Short mmCIF file of C-alpha atoms in Angstrom, two decimals:
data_model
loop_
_atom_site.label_atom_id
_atom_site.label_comp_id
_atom_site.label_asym_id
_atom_site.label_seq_id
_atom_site.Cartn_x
_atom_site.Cartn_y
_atom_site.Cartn_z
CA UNK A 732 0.00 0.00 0.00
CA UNK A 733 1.03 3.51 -0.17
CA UNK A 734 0.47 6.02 2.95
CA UNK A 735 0.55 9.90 2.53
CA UNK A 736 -0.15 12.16 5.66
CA UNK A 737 -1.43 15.29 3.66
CA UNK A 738 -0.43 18.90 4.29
CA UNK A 739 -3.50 19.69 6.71
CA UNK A 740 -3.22 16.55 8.94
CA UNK A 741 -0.27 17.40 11.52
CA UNK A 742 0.35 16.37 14.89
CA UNK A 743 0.20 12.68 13.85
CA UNK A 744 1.95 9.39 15.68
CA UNK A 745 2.79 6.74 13.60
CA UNK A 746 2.92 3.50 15.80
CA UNK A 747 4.52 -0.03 14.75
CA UNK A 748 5.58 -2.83 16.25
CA UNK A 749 8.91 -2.75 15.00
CA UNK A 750 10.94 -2.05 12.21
CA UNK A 751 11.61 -6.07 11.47
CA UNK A 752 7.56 -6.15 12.22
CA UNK A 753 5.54 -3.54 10.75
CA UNK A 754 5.96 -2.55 6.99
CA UNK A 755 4.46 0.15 4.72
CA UNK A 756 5.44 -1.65 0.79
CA UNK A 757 4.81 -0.01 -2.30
CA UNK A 758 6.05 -1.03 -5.93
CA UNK A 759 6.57 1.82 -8.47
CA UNK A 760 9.80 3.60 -9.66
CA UNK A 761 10.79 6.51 -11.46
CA UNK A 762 8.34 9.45 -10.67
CA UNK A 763 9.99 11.32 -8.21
CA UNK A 764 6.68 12.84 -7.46
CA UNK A 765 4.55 9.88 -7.00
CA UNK A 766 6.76 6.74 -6.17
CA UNK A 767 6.88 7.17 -2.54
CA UNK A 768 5.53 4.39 -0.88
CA UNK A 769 5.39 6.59 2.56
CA UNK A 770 5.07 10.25 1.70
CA UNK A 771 4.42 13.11 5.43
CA UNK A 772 3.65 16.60 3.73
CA UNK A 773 2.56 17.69 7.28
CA UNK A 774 3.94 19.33 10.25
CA UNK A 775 4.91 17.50 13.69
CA UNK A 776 4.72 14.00 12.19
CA UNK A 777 6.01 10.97 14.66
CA UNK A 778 6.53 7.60 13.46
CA UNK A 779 7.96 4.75 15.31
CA UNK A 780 8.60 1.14 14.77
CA UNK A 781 7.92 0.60 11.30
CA UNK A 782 9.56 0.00 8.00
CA UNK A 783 9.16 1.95 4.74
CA UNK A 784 10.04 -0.14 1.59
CA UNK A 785 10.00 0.63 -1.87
CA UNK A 786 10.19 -3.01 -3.52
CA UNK A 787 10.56 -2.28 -7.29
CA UNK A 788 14.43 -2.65 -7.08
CA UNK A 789 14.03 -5.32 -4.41
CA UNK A 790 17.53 -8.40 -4.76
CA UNK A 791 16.50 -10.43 -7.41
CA UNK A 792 13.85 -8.52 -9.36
CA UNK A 793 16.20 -8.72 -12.30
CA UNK A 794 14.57 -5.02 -13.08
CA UNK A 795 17.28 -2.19 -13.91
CA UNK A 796 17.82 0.29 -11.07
CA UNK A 797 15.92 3.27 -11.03
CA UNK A 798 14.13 5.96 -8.54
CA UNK A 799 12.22 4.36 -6.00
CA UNK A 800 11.02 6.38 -3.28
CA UNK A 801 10.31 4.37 0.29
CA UNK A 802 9.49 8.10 2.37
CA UNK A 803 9.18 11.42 1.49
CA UNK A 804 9.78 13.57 4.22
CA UNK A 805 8.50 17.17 3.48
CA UNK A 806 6.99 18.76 6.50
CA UNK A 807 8.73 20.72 9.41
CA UNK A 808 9.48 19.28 12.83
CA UNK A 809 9.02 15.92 12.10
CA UNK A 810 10.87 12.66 13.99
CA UNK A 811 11.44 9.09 13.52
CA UNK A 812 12.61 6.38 15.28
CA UNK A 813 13.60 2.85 15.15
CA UNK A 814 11.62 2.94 11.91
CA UNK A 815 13.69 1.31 8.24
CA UNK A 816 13.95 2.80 5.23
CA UNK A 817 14.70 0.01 2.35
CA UNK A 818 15.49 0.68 -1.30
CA UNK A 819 18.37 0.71 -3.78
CA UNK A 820 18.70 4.44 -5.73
CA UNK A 821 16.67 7.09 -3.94
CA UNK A 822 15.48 5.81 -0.61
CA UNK A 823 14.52 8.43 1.55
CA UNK A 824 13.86 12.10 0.17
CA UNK A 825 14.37 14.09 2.91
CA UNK A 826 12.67 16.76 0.95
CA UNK A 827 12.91 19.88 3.32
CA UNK A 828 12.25 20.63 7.27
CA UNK A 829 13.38 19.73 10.40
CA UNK A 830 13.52 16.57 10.93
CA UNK A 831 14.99 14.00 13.90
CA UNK A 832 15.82 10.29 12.41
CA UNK A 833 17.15 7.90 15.87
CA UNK A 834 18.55 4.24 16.02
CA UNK A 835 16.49 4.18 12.13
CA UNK A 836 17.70 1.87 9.72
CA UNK A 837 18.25 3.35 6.02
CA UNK A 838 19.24 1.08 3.17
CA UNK A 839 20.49 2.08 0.24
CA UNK A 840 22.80 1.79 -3.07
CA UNK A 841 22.47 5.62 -5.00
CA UNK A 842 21.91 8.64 -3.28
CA UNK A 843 19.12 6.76 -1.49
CA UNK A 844 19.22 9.68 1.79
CA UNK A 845 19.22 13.21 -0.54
CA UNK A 846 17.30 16.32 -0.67
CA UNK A 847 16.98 19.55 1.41
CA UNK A 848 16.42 18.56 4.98
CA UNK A 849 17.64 20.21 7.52
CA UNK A 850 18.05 16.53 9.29
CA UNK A 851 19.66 14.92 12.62
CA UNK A 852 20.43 11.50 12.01
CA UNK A 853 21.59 10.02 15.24
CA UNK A 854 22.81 6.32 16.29
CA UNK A 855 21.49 5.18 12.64
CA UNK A 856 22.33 2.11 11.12
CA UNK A 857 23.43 3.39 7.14
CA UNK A 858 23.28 0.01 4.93
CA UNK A 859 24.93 -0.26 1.78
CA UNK A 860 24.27 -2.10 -0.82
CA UNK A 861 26.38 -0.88 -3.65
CA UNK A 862 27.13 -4.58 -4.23
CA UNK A 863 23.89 -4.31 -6.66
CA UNK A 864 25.99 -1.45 -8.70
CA UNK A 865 28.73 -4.19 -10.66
CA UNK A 866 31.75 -2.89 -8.85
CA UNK A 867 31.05 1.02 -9.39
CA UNK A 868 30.93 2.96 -6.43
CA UNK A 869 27.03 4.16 -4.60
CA UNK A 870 26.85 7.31 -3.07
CA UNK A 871 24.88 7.33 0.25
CA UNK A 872 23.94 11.00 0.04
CA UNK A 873 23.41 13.72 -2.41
CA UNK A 874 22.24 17.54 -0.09
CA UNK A 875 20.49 20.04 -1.77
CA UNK A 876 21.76 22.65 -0.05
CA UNK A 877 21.12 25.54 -3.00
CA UNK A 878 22.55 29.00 -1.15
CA UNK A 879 25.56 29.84 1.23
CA UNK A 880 22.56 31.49 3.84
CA UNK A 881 20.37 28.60 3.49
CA UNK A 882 20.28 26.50 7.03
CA UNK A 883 19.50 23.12 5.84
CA UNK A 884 22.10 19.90 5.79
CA UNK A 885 22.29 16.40 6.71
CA UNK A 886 24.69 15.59 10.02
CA UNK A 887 25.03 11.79 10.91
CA UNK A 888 26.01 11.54 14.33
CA UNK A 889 27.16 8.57 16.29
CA UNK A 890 25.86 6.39 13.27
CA UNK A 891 27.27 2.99 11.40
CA UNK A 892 28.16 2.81 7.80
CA UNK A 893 27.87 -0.97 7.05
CA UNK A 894 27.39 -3.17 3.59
CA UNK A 895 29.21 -4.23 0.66
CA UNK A 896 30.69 -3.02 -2.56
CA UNK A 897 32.21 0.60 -2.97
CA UNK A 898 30.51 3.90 -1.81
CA UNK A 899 31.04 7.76 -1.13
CA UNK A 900 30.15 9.40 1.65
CA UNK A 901 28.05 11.51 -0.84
CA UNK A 902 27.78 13.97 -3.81
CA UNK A 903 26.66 17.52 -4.05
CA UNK A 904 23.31 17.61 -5.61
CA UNK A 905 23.58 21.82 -5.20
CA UNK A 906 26.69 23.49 -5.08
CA UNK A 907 26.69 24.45 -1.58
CA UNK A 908 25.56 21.16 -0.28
CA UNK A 909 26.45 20.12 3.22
CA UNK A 910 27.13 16.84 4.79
CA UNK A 911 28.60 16.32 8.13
CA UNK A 912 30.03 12.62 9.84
CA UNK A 913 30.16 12.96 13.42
CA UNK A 914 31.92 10.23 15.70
CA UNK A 915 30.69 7.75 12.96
CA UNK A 916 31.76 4.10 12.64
CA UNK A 917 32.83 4.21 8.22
CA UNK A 918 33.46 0.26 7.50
CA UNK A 919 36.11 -0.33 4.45
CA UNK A 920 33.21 0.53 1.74
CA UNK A 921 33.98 3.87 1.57
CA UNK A 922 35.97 4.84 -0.97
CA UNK A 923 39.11 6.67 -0.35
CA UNK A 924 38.13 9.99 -1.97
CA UNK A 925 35.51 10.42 0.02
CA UNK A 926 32.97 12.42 -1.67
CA UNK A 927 31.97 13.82 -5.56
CA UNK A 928 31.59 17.30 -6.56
CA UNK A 929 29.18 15.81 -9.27
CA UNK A 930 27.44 19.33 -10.44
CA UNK A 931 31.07 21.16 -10.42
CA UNK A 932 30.74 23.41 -13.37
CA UNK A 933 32.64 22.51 -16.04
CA UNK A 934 34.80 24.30 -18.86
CA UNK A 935 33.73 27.40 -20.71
CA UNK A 936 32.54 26.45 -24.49
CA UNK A 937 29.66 27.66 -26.89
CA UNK A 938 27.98 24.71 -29.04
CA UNK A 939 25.59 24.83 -31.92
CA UNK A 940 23.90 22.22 -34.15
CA UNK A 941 23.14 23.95 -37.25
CA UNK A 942 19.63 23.15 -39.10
CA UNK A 943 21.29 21.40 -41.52
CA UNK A 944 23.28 18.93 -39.25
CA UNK A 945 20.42 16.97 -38.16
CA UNK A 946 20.30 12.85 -36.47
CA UNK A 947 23.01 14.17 -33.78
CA UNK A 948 23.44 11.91 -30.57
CA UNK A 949 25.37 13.87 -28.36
CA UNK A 950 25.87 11.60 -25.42
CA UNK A 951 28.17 12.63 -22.05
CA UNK A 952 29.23 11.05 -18.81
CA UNK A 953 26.29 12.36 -16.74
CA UNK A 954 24.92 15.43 -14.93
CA UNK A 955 27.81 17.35 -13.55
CA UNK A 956 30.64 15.13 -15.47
CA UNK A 957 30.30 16.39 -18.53
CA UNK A 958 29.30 20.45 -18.49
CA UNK A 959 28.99 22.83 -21.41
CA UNK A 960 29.42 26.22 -19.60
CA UNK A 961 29.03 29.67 -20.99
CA UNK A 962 28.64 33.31 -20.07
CA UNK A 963 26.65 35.03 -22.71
CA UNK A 964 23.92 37.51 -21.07
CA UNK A 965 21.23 40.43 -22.69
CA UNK A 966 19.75 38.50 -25.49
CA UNK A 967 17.37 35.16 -25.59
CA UNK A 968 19.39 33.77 -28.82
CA UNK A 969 22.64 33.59 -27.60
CA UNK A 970 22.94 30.15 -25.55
CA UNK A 971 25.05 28.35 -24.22
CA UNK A 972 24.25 25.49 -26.29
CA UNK A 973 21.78 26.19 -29.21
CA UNK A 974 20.03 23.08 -31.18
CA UNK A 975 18.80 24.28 -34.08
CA UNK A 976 18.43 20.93 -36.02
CA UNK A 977 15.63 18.08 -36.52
CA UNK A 978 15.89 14.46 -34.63
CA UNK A 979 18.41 15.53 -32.23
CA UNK A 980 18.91 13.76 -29.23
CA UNK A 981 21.08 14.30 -26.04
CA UNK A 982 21.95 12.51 -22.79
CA UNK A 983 23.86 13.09 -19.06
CA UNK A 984 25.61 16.35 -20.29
CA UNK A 985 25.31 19.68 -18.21
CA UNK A 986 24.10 22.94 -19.84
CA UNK A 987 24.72 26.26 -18.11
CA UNK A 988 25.03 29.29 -18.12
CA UNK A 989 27.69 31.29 -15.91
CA UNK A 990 26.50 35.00 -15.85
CA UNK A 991 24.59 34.85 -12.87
CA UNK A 992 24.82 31.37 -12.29
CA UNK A 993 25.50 29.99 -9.60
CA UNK A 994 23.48 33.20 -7.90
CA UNK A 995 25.07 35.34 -5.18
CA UNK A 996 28.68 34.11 -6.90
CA UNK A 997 29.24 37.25 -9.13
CA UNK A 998 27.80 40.75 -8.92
CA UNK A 999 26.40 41.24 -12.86
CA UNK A 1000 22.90 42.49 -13.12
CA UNK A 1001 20.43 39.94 -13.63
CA UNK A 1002 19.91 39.42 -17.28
CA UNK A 1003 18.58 36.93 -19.96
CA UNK A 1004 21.36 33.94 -19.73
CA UNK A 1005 20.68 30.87 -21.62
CA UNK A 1006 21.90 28.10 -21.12
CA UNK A 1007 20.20 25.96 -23.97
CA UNK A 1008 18.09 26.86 -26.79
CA UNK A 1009 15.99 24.12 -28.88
CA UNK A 1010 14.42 25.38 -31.98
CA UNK A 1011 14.84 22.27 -34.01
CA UNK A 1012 11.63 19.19 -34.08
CA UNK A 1013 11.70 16.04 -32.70
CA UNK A 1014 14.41 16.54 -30.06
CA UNK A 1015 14.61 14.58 -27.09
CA UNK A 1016 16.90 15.52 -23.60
CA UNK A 1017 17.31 12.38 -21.16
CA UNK A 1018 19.10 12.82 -17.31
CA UNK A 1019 20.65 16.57 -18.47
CA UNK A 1020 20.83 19.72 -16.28
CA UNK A 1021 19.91 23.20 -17.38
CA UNK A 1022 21.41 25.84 -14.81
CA UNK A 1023 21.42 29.47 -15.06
CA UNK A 1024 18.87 32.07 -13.57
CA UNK A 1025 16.58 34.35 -15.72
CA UNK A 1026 15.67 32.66 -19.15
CA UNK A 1027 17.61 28.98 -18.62
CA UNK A 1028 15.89 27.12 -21.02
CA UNK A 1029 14.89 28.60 -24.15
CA UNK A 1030 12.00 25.67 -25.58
CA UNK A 1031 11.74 27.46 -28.93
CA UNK A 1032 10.20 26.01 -31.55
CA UNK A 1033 8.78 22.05 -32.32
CA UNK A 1034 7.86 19.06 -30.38
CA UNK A 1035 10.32 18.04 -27.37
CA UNK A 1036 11.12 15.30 -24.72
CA UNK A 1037 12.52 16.58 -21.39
CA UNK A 1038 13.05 12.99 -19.32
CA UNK A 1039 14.65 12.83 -16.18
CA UNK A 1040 16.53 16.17 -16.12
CA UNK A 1041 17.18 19.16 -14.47
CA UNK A 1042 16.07 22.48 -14.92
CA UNK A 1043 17.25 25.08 -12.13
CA UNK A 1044 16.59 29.15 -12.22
CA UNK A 1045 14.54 32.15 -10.92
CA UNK A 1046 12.79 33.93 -13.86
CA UNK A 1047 10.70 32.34 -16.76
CA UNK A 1048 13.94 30.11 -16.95
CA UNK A 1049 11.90 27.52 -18.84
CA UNK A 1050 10.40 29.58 -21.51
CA UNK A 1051 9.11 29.74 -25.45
CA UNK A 1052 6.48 28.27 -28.12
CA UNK A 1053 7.63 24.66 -27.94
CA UNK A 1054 5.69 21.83 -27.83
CA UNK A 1055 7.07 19.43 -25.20
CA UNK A 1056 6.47 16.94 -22.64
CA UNK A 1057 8.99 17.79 -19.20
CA UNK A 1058 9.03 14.03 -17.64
CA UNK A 1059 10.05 13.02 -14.32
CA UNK A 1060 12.24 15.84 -13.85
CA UNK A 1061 13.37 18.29 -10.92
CA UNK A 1062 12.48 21.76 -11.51
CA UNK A 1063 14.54 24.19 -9.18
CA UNK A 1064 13.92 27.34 -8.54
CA UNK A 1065 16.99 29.12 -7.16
CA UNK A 1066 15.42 32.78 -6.05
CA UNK A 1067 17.74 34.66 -4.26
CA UNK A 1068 15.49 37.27 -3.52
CA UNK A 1069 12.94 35.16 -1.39
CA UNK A 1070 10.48 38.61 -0.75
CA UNK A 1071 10.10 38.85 -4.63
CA UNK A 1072 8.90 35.71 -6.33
CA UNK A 1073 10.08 34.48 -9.45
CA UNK A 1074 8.33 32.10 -12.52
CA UNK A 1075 8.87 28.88 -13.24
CA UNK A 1076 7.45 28.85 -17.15
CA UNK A 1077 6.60 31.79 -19.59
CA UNK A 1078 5.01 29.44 -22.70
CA UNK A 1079 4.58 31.38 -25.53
CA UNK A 1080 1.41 30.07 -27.56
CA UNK A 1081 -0.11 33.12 -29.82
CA UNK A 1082 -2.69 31.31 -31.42
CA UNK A 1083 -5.53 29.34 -30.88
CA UNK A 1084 -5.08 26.87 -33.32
CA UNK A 1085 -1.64 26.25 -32.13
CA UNK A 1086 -1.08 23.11 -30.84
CA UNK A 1087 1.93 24.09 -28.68
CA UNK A 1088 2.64 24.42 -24.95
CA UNK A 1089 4.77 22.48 -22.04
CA UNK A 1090 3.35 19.88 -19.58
CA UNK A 1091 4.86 19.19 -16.54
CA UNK A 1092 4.26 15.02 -16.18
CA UNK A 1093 5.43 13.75 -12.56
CA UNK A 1094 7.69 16.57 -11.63
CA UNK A 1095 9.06 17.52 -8.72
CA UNK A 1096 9.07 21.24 -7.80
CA UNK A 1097 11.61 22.46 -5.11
CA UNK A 1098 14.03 25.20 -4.37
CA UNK A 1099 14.73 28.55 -2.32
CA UNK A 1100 12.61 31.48 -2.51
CA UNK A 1101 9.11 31.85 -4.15
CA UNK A 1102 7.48 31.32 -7.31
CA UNK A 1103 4.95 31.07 -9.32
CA UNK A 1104 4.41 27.99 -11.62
CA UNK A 1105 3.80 29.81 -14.85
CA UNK A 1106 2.79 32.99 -16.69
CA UNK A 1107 1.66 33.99 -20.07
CA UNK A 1108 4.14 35.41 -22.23
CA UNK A 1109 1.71 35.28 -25.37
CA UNK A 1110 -2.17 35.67 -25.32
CA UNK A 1111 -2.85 31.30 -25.98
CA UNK A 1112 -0.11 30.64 -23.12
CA UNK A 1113 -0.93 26.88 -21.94
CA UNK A 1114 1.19 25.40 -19.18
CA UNK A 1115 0.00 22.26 -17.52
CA UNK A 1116 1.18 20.23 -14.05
CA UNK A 1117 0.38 16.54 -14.06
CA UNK A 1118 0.59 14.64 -11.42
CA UNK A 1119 3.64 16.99 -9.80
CA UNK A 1120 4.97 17.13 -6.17
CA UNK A 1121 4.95 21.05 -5.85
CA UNK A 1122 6.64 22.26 -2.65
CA UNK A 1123 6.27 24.91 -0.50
CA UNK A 1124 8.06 27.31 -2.92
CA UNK A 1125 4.93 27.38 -5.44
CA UNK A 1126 3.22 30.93 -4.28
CA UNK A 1127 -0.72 30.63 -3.34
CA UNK A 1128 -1.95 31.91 -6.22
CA UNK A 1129 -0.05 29.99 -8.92
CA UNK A 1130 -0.47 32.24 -11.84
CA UNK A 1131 -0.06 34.95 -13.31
CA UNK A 1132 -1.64 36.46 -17.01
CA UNK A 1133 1.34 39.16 -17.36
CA UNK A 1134 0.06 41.56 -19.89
CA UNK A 1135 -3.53 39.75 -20.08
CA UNK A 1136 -5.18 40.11 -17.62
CA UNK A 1137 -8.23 40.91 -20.01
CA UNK A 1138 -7.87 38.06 -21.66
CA UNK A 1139 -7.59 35.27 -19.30
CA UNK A 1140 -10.16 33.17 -20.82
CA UNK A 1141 -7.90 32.33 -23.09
CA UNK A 1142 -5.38 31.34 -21.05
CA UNK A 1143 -4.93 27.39 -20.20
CA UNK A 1144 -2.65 27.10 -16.97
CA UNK A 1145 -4.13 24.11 -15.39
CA UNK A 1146 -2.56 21.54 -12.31
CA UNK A 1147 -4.42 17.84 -12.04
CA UNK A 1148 -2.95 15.31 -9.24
CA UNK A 1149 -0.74 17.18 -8.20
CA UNK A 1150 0.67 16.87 -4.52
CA UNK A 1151 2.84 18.71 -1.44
CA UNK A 1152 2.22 21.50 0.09
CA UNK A 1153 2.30 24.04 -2.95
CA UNK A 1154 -0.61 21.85 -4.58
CA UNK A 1155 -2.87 23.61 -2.36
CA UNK A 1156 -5.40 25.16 -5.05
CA UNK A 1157 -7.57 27.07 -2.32
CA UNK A 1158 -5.98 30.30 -3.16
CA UNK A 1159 -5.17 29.76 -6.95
CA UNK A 1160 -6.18 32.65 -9.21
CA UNK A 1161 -9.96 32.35 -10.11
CA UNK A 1162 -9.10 31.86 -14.06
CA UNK A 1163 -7.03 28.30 -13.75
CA UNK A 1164 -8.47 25.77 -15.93
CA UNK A 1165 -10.45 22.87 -14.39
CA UNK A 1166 -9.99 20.30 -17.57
CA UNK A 1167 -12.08 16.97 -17.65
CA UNK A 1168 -10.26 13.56 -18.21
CA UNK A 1169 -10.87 13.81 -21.84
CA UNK A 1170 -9.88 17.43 -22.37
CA UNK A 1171 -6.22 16.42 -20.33
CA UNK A 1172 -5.92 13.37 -21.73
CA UNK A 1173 -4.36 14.70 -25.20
CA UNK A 1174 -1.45 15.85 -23.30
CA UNK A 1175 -0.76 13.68 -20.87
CA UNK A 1176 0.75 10.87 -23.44
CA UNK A 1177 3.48 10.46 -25.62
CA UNK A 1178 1.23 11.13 -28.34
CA UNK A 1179 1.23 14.88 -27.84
CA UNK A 1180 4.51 15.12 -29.22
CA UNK A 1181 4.99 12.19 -30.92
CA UNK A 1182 1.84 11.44 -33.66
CA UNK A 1183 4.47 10.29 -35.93
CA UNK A 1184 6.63 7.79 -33.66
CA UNK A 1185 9.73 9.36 -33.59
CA UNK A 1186 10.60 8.96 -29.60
CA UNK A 1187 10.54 5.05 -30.37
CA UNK A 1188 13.05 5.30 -33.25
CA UNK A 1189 15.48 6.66 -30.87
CA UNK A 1190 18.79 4.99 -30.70
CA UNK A 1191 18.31 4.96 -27.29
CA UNK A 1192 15.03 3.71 -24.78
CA UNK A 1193 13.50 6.52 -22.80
CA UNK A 1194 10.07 5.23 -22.80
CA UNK A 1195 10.81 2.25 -19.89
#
């Protein structure tokens, strides 16, 4: 079964009989969003004596390793103790909050403890299983710590690290991430190193695929290991990386962009930075990051596949007239002025017979500051969030109609099964879309972007 304590239930106590006793089991991978088999969205949460699993990777499936969520921790003040925490990649989101793990068990072979937490763990038991990984190295914690005032970090005090294969301590999943070992018992598993920059920005390079230099793979070593890193500010056209070709397709390569990224690290005015722009049909972008701050992603023109990635910034940085599906992926805002809120997407559809517009499918929205989830850049703007975990960063109202505001009727900004505590719709603006099942079905599939069948002719399979 799958348990979620929503944002309006606090002040709950979890009872078990123990951790070897009582479990909570849930089978589903991948959606960051949805996956949890245990998700707490509420304040002063106890739980005691029980066991979280998420079995899809469970020894022996035979299935290939992916995100499986056993808890999602989200709300403030929040404790747990002898409970487990079993999974392979992604175990325990420790999404943001205060939050008091003792004598818990947490298993693990890929960043299964990350997120923003501002988390105790004390006298845990931290069980590795990187033996599942072939003889590469797990990493047993990736902290999302995004800005040098922010308070959050994990510290593991008096704790065991215990298992078999190869791990690191952990990886920085933001760049000021911050992971503390106290008086901690590290068997021989960990690796000597240590720890892994991962997102460490990379080189500075401009790239372009011209329109006549279509069926490119570009394939790197993975978000953070391979970076394309620019500077150029003040104009929407001038990316980082620019794809201006048909049937292009990338994978595990970081795209950013360096003039006022990462924020509070240089003193230039904010200004339009982007860090990739894709004009060019039938492109498709699987496990990449897109960093920069105002105007990150330029979705130009033609149909596009966003699965798995990254997409961090503060203003409209995922922006234009594209017609794409955003998959499974973390959407960060990184607002570093928390009193002004910022916009996630500024879609640009002009017509009403234009078929264009992004969808958000299983998303997960976190980050520092305040924001909204969309506005309209162009009169037809249509934005939609299926199915998303929307933190607290996601402002009450959601929306915003820019320079419409007498037309919002023809506006389609809509949110359906969505969850966290920014999903709260009791204080969206009055003009949100309410679609049926049959109007959001269109969208919600494949075949919004793909009537032709060009994401299964890919050379390689994002569709499992």
């Amino acid at each position: 079964e799958q348990i979620s304590i929503p944002l309006d239930k606090p002040f709950i106590y979890l009872k078990g009989d123990g951790k070897r006793k009582t479990y909570v089991v849930w089978d589903e991978n991948d959606s960051i969003a949805t996956s949890a088999t245990f998700s707490s969205h509420a304040d002063n949460i106890i739980a005691s004596s029980i066991s979280f699993v998420n079995s899809y990777n469970s020894r022996g499936s035979g299935k290939p390793m992916k995100t499986a969520v056993a808890a999602l921790i989200e709300g403030d003040k929040s404790t747990f103790y002898q409970c487990g925490f079993f999974g392979l990649q992604d175990t325990l989101w420790d999404v943001q909050g205060r939050h008091y793990f003792r004598e818990c068990i947490i298993q693990g072979a890929v960043d299964f403890i990350f997120g923003a937490g501002q988390s105790l763990y004390e006298s845990c038991t931290i069980s590795v299983v990187a033996g599942a990984l072939n003889g590469a190295p797990g990493y047993i914690t990736a902290q999302a710590r995004l800005q040098p005032n922010d308070s959050n970090g994990f510290v593991f005090k008096y704790c065991n690290i215990v298992g078999n294969g190869k791990t690191y301590l952990g990886r920085a999943w933001r760049q000021y991430a911050r992971v503390i070992f106290y008086k901690t018992t590290m068997s021989g598993i960990v690796v000597p190193q240590g720890w892994d920059a991962w997102s460490a920005i990379g080189r500075d390079e401009q790239v372009t695929i011209p329109p006549e230099k279509p069926f490119i793979y570009l394939k790197g070593e993975g978000i953070g290991k391979t970076s394309i890193v620019w500077g150029a500010h003040d104009t929407m056209f001038v990316a980082t990386f620019a794809s201006l070709a048909d049937n292009i397709l990338v994978s595990g390569i970081t795209f950013a962009n360096s003039y006022n990224y990462p924020p509070n690290k240089n003193r230039n005015p904010v200004a339009p930075a982007v860090a990739a722009r894709i004009s060019g049909d039938k492109s498709a972008f699987y496990k990449c990051s897109f960093l920069g701050y105002q105007d990150t992603l330029l979705d130009d023109h033609g149909r596009h596949l966003f699965k798995l990635c990254t997409i961090e910034g503060a203003i409209d940085f995922i922006f234009g007239g594209g017609q794409s599906i955003y998959e499974k992926c973390s959407i960060n805002v990184n607002s570093v002025t928390p009193e002004i809120p910022g916009f996630i997407a500024a879609q640009a559809r002009g017509q009403p017979n234009e078929s264009n517009g992004f969808v958000f499918k299983q998303c997960g929205v976190n980050g520092q500051g305040k924001a909204f989830l969309g506005r309209a850049w162009k009169a037809y703007s249509r934005v939609i969030y299926y199915e998303s975990f929307l933190s607290n960063v996601v402002v009450p109202q959601g929306w915003d109609s820019w320079d419409f505001a007498s037309q919002v009727n023809q506006i389609t900004f809509s949110e359906h099964g969505c969850l966290g505590s920014g999903s709260d719709k009791s204080n969206r603006v009055k003009w949100e879309k309410n679609l049926t099942p049959a109007e959001l079905q269109p969208f919600i599939t494949n075949s919004y972007i793909d009537s032709d069948g060009w994401i299964g002719r890919l050379p390689l399979s994002i569709l499992d």
